Short mmCIF file of C-alpha atoms in Angstrom, two decimals:
data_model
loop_
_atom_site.label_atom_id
_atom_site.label_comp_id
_atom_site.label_asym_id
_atom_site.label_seq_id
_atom_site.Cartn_x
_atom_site.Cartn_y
_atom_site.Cartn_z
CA UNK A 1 0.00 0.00 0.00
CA UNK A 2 1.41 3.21 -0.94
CA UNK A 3 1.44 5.78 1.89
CA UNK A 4 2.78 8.68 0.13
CA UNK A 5 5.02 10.08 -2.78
CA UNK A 6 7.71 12.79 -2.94
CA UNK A 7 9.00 14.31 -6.29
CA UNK A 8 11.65 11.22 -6.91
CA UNK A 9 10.01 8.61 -4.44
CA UNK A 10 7.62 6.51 -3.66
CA UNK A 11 6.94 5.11 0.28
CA UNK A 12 5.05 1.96 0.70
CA UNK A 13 4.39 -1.01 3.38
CA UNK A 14 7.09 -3.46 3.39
CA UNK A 15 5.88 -7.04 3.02
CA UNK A 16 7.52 -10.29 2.52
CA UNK A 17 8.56 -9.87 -1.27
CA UNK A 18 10.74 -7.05 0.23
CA UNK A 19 12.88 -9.29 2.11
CA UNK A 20 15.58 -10.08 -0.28
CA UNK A 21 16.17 -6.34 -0.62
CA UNK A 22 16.03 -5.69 2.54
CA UNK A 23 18.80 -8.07 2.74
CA UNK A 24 21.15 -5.93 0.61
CA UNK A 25 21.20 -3.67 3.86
CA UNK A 26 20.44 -5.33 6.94
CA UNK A 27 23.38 -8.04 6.12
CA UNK A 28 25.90 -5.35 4.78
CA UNK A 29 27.96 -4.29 7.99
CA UNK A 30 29.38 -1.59 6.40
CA UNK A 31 25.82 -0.14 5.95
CA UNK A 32 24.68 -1.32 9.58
CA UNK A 33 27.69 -0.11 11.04
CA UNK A 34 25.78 2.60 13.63
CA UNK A 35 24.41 -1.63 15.07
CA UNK A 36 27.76 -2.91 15.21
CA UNK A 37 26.80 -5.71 13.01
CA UNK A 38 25.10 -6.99 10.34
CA UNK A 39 21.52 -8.78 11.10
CA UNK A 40 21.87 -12.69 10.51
CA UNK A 41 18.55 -14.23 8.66
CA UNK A 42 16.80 -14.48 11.86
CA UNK A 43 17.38 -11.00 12.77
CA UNK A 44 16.22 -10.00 9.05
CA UNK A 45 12.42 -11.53 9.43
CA UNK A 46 11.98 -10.42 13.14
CA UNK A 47 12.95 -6.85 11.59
CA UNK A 48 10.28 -7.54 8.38
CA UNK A 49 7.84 -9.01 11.04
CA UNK A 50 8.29 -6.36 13.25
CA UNK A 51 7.13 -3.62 10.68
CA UNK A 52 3.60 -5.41 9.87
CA UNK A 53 3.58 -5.19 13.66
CA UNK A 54 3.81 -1.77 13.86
CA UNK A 55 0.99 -0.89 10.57
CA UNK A 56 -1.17 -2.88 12.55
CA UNK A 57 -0.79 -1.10 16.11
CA UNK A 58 0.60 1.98 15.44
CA UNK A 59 -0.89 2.74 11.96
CA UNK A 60 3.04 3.01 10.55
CA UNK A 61 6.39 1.90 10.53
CA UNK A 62 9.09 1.69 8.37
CA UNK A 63 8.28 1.61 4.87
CA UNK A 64 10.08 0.68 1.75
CA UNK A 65 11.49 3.43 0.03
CA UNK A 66 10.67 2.94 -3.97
CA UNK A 67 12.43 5.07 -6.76
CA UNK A 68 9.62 6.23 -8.91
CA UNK A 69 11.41 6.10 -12.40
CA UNK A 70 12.44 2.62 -12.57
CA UNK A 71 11.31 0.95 -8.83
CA UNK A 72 14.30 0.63 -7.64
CA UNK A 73 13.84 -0.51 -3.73
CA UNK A 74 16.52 1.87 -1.95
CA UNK A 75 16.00 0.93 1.63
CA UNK A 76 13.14 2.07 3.85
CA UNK A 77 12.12 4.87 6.01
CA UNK A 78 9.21 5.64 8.13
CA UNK A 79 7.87 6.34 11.75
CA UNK A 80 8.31 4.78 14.21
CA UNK A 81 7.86 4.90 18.26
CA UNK A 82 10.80 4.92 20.35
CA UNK A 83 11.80 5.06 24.00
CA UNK A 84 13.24 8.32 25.54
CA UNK A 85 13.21 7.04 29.03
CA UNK A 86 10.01 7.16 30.69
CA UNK A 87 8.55 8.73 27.58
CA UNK A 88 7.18 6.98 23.81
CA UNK A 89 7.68 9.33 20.84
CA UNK A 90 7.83 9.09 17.20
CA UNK A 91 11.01 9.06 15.72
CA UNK A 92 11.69 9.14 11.19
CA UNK A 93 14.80 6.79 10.90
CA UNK A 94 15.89 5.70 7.55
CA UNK A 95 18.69 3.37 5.53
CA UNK A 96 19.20 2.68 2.69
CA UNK A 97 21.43 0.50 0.85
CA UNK A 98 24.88 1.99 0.14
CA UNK A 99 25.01 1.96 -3.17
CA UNK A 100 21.88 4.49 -3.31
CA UNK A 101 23.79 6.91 -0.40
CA UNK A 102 24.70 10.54 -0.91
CA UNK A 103 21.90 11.18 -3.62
CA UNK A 104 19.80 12.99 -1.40
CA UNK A 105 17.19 10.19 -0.79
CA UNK A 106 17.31 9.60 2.56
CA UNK A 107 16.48 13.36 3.49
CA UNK A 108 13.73 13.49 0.50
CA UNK A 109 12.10 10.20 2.13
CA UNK A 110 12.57 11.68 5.78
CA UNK A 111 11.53 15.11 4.76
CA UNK A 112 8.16 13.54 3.07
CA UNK A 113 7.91 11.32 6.87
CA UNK A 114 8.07 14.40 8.51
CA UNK A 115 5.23 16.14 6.58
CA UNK A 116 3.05 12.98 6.59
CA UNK A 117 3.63 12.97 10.60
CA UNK A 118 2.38 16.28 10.79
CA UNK A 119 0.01 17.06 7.98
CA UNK A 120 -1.13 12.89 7.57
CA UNK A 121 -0.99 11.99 11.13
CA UNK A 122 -1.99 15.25 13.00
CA UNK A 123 1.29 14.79 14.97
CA UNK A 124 2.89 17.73 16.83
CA UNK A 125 6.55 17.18 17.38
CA UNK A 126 8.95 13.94 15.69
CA UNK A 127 12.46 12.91 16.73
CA UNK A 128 15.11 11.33 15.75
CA UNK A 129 17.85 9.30 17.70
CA UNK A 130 20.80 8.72 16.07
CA UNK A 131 24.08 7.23 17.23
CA UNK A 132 26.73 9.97 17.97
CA UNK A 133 29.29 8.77 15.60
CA UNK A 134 26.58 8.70 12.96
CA UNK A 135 27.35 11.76 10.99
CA UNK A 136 25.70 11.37 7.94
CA UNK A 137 22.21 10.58 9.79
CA UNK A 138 23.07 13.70 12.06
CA UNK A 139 23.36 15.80 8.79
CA UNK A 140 19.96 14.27 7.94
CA UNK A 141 18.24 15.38 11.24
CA UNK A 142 19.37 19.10 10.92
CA UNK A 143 18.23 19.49 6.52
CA UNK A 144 14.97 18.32 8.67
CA UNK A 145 14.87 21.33 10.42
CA UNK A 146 15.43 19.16 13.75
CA UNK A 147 17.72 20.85 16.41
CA UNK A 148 19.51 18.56 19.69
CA UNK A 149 17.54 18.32 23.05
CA UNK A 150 19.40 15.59 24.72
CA UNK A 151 21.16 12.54 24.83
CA UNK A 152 20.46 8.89 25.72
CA UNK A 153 22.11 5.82 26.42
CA UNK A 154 21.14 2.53 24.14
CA UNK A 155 22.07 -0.47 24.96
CA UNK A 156 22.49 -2.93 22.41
CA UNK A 157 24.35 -5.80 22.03
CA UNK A 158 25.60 -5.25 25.38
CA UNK A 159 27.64 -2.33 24.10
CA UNK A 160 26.48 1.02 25.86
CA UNK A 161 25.80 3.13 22.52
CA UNK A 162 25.85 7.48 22.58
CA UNK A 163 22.61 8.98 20.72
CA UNK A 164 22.14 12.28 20.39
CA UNK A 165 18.09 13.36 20.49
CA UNK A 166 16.56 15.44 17.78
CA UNK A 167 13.74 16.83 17.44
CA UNK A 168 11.28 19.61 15.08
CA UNK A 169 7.89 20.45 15.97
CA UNK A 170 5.07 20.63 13.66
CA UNK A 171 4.85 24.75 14.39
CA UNK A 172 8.02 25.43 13.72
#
């Protein structure tokens, strides 16, 4: 199901025909390298299953990222709801498979999140957490108009992970 388009993209629900795709980045550890690894098989359909988990409760999640002129799957991007301690808010994270980086999609599929939170969704305010050594997603967070207000501690594979909290309110 298509959830919206920008001028070079399509966003859609992910579903199992995506999974071989979503292989191309999940299993590349140079593209998951802000999770310390790359996700094994297992890891890859708890990730897919996770998403139809989220349409169904949340009414979104990450979504597969489509490029309109020949649909070329690029990675995925979306809304999600994340822990800030005590707190649940929705954060836009995106990734896409390498070979696609540093054409501007993952800010054009992020900026059209960020207008579907707040236009689609009636949302007020959207975050995103990103790992501190995660430049290139920091860069992202700032062209969408998101500014720092804190910090948290992940902890994932047992590894105590920096993220720097971002966020841009729907008034602003």
């Amino acid at each position: 199901m298509t959830i919206f388009q920008t001028e070079r993209l399509l966003l859609r629900t992910l579903d199992s025909c995506d999974r071989a795709s979503l292989c191309e980045t999940l299993q590349d550890g140079a593209a998951m390298y802000a999770y310390e690894h790359a996700f094994s098989d297992e890891e890859v359909d708890e990730w897919l299953a996770r998403q139809t988990e989220r349409y169904a409760r949340d009414g979104f999640g990450l979504w597969a990222v489509i490029r309109r002129e020949d649909g070329a799957f690029l990675g995925q991007c979306g809304l999600t709801m994340q822990s800030i301690g005590t707190r649940r808010v929705p954060e836009i994270g995106y990734l896409l498979a390498r070979r696609y980086w540093h054409n501007g999609y993952a800010t054009e599929a992020a900026l059209g999140c960020r207008e579907y939170a707040f236009h689609g969704l009636g949302l007020q305010e959207v975050y995103c957490i990103i790992r501190e050594n995660n430049h290139a997603s920091r860069r992202v967070a700032v062209r969408l108009g998101m500014q720092p207000v804190g910090s948290v501690i992940k902890h994932y594979y047992g590894m105590q992970m920096p993220h720097i909290v971002y966020c841009v309110r729907a008034d602003k």
